[in-house]
Amino acid sequence: MADAPTTADAQKQAPASALRPRPPKSPTRVPKLDPLQGELSRRAFVWHGMAGFITLLTLCFMRFFFPRTLFEPKTRFTIGYPSDYGFGVDTKWQQKFRIWVCRGASGLFVIYARCTHLGCTPDFKPAENKFKCPCHGSGFDTEGINYEGPAPKPLLRCHLELDPTGQVVVDTLNLYDYEGNKAFKGVAPASSGPLLAA
Ligand code: FES
């Protein structure tokens, strides 16, 4: 009968690493908070907040030095000499001043390019020789008379006069209806009207 293995035999068979005593586990390290660093970040936060607040106050203060101006197109301006405009419709001022300069049998007049239906800006259609509103289809002839679509009345005309150099001055605040009656109660212009015979 074989002898039972003794402790000495077991120690002989076990690997050396298993027999080596393990070092005691070091306690888990809890990182220490640096109180100085926390204080610094708190200070930085406060400083940034104060800097933002001061900047905002400065901007609000500086706002009072700038005028509250609306940059709208001029309502009174010159467009050159009457001889610069031939018979028919000239659209070169449509974008800048919202007007068309027209010359008919009776002379020079300027139509204000605002549809009398709901105020859209019509386009001039040279092929059809008419003004056509893109919004609801109103049509006006070259005198500005409405003849199709929902527009209830003709286009308005601007006040015209000549300055001392002979150039045409247009005033889009003083408008007239087709018959030459004042369309709005404004300050009456000193001279001339919606038509220049020149
Ligand atoms: Fe011109 Fe309606 S706004 S047709």
XYZ file of C-alpha atoms and ligand atoms in Angstrom:
202
model
C 0.000 0.000 0.000
C 1.342 3.481 -1.019
C 2.019 6.078 1.633
C -0.201 9.260 1.693
C 1.698 12.355 0.443
C 3.156 14.365 3.260
C 3.310 18.189 3.574
C 6.949 18.046 2.638
C 6.049 16.217 -0.583
C 3.392 18.825 -1.453
C 5.887 21.635 -0.885
C 8.315 19.934 -3.204
C 5.687 19.737 -6.012
C 4.253 23.351 -5.712
C 5.841 26.093 -7.891
C 8.166 28.459 -6.124
C 5.982 31.523 -6.810
C 3.058 29.958 -4.995
C 5.138 29.500 -1.921
C 6.489 33.057 -1.826
C 4.612 35.090 0.834
C 2.520 37.865 -0.680
C 3.209 41.444 0.417
C 0.387 42.998 2.389
C -2.033 45.033 0.310
C -1.498 48.751 0.565
C -4.636 50.679 1.466
C -6.424 52.378 -1.489
C -5.133 55.847 -1.981
C -7.726 58.601 -1.908
C -6.410 61.596 -3.919
C -6.112 64.574 -1.699
C -7.898 67.707 -2.834
C -5.603 70.647 -3.094
C -7.475 73.390 -1.240
C -5.349 76.080 -2.913
C -6.249 74.842 -6.430
C -9.987 74.854 -5.605
C -9.701 78.351 -4.309
C -7.929 79.484 -7.496
C -10.568 78.044 -9.851
C -13.292 79.667 -7.763
C -11.496 82.994 -8.014
C -11.046 82.574 -11.791
C -14.754 81.906 -12.116
C -15.616 85.040 -10.165
C -13.146 87.130 -12.179
C -14.511 85.897 -15.496
C -18.046 86.656 -14.373
C -17.062 90.161 -13.292
C -15.176 90.804 -16.551
C -18.246 89.726 -18.564
C -20.505 91.951 -16.488
C -18.215 94.974 -16.889
C -18.003 94.390 -20.671
C -21.789 94.257 -20.874
C -22.120 97.476 -18.862
C -19.543 99.201 -21.099
C -21.406 98.166 -24.253
C -24.708 99.411 -22.836
C -23.061 102.703 -21.902
C -21.452 103.151 -25.348
C -24.802 102.527 -27.038
C -25.880 106.038 -25.995
C -23.105 107.588 -28.093
C -24.519 106.200 -31.343
C -27.678 107.679 -32.871
C -30.620 105.398 -33.479
C -30.694 105.961 -37.208
C -32.732 104.147 -39.809
C -30.949 104.152 -43.146
C -33.824 104.553 -45.557
C -33.616 105.732 -49.148
C -33.765 109.475 -49.692
C -37.177 110.927 -50.407
C -35.887 114.014 -52.222
C -33.121 113.708 -54.791
C -31.981 114.827 -58.246
C -32.067 112.568 -61.298
C -30.220 114.663 -63.887
C -31.494 116.966 -66.615
C -34.843 116.631 -68.408
C -32.973 116.153 -71.672
C -31.428 112.951 -70.253
C -34.783 111.214 -70.704
C -36.275 110.330 -74.057
C -39.782 109.267 -74.946
C -40.986 106.203 -73.008
C -40.140 104.653 -69.637
C -36.719 104.766 -67.971
C -36.305 102.179 -65.200
C -32.761 103.008 -64.049
C -33.888 104.449 -60.714
C -36.285 101.645 -59.805
C -33.897 99.810 -57.486
C -32.466 102.874 -55.773
C -35.479 105.192 -55.476
C -38.481 103.065 -56.466
C -39.445 105.337 -59.345
C -39.812 105.245 -63.117
C -39.053 108.335 -65.176
C -41.506 108.607 -68.045
C -41.862 110.973 -70.956
C -45.152 111.196 -72.793
C -46.821 113.632 -75.169
C -47.469 116.082 -72.312
C -43.949 116.099 -70.874
C -41.827 114.463 -68.185
C -43.397 112.767 -65.160
C -42.197 110.302 -62.526
C -44.309 107.359 -61.372
C -43.881 106.043 -57.864
C -43.401 102.254 -58.255
C -45.903 101.114 -55.631
C -48.929 99.108 -56.662
C -52.199 100.716 -55.598
C -53.607 97.332 -54.605
C -51.447 96.206 -51.662
C -48.195 98.065 -52.225
C -45.952 95.617 -54.119
C -43.425 96.932 -56.626
C -44.540 96.239 -60.197
C -42.083 95.575 -63.049
C -41.962 97.302 -66.380
C -42.509 94.871 -69.271
C -41.042 96.546 -72.387
C -42.370 93.834 -74.735
C -45.947 94.523 -73.558
C -45.323 98.213 -72.855
C -46.922 98.041 -69.420
C -46.244 97.812 -65.699
C -47.170 94.445 -64.253
C -47.488 93.719 -60.556
C -46.066 90.283 -59.629
C -48.227 89.911 -56.512
C -51.783 89.665 -57.831
C -51.394 90.485 -61.505
C -52.505 94.101 -61.735
C -51.509 95.791 -64.974
C -50.946 99.518 -65.668
C -50.269 101.277 -68.953
C -47.278 103.589 -69.453
C -49.249 106.490 -67.962
C -49.775 104.381 -64.832
C -53.494 103.801 -65.492
C -54.810 100.536 -64.064
C -56.585 98.370 -66.576
C -56.343 94.776 -65.320
C -56.219 92.949 -61.996
C -57.383 94.102 -58.560
C -55.579 97.511 -58.377
C -58.370 100.047 -57.672
C -56.733 103.168 -59.106
C -53.822 104.466 -61.201
C -50.246 104.608 -59.915
C -49.255 107.787 -58.097
C -46.853 110.389 -59.444
C -44.054 112.210 -57.639
C -43.643 115.923 -57.229
C -41.057 117.379 -59.635
C -39.250 120.665 -59.807
C -36.039 122.021 -61.264
C -33.126 123.047 -59.065
C -31.082 126.214 -59.873
C -28.777 124.203 -62.160
C -31.722 122.920 -64.202
C -31.663 119.365 -62.839
C -34.865 117.524 -61.992
C -35.598 117.198 -58.284
C -37.938 114.336 -57.347
C -39.874 114.294 -54.081
C -41.404 110.916 -53.225
C -43.114 112.231 -50.090
C -45.291 114.526 -52.147
C -47.399 112.347 -54.411
C -50.235 113.157 -56.793
C -52.957 111.087 -58.343
C -53.330 110.757 -62.088
C -55.398 113.944 -62.325
C -52.696 115.942 -60.547
C -54.467 116.197 -57.187
C -52.360 115.881 -54.093
C -52.650 112.277 -52.882
C -51.397 112.939 -49.339
C -51.610 115.939 -47.072
C -47.951 116.894 -46.845
C -46.156 120.210 -46.873
C -47.072 121.742 -50.204
C -44.010 121.937 -52.465
C -42.913 125.426 -53.369
C -43.112 125.045 -57.107
C -44.004 122.837 -60.011
C -45.979 119.590 -59.638
C -46.236 116.101 -61.055
C -45.449 117.148 -64.602
C -42.548 118.993 -66.200
C -43.244 120.351 -69.648
C -39.498 120.428 -70.351
Fe -50.145 94.601 -56.838
Fe -51.835 93.113 -55.467
S -50.185 94.290 -54.730
S -51.757 93.421 -57.558
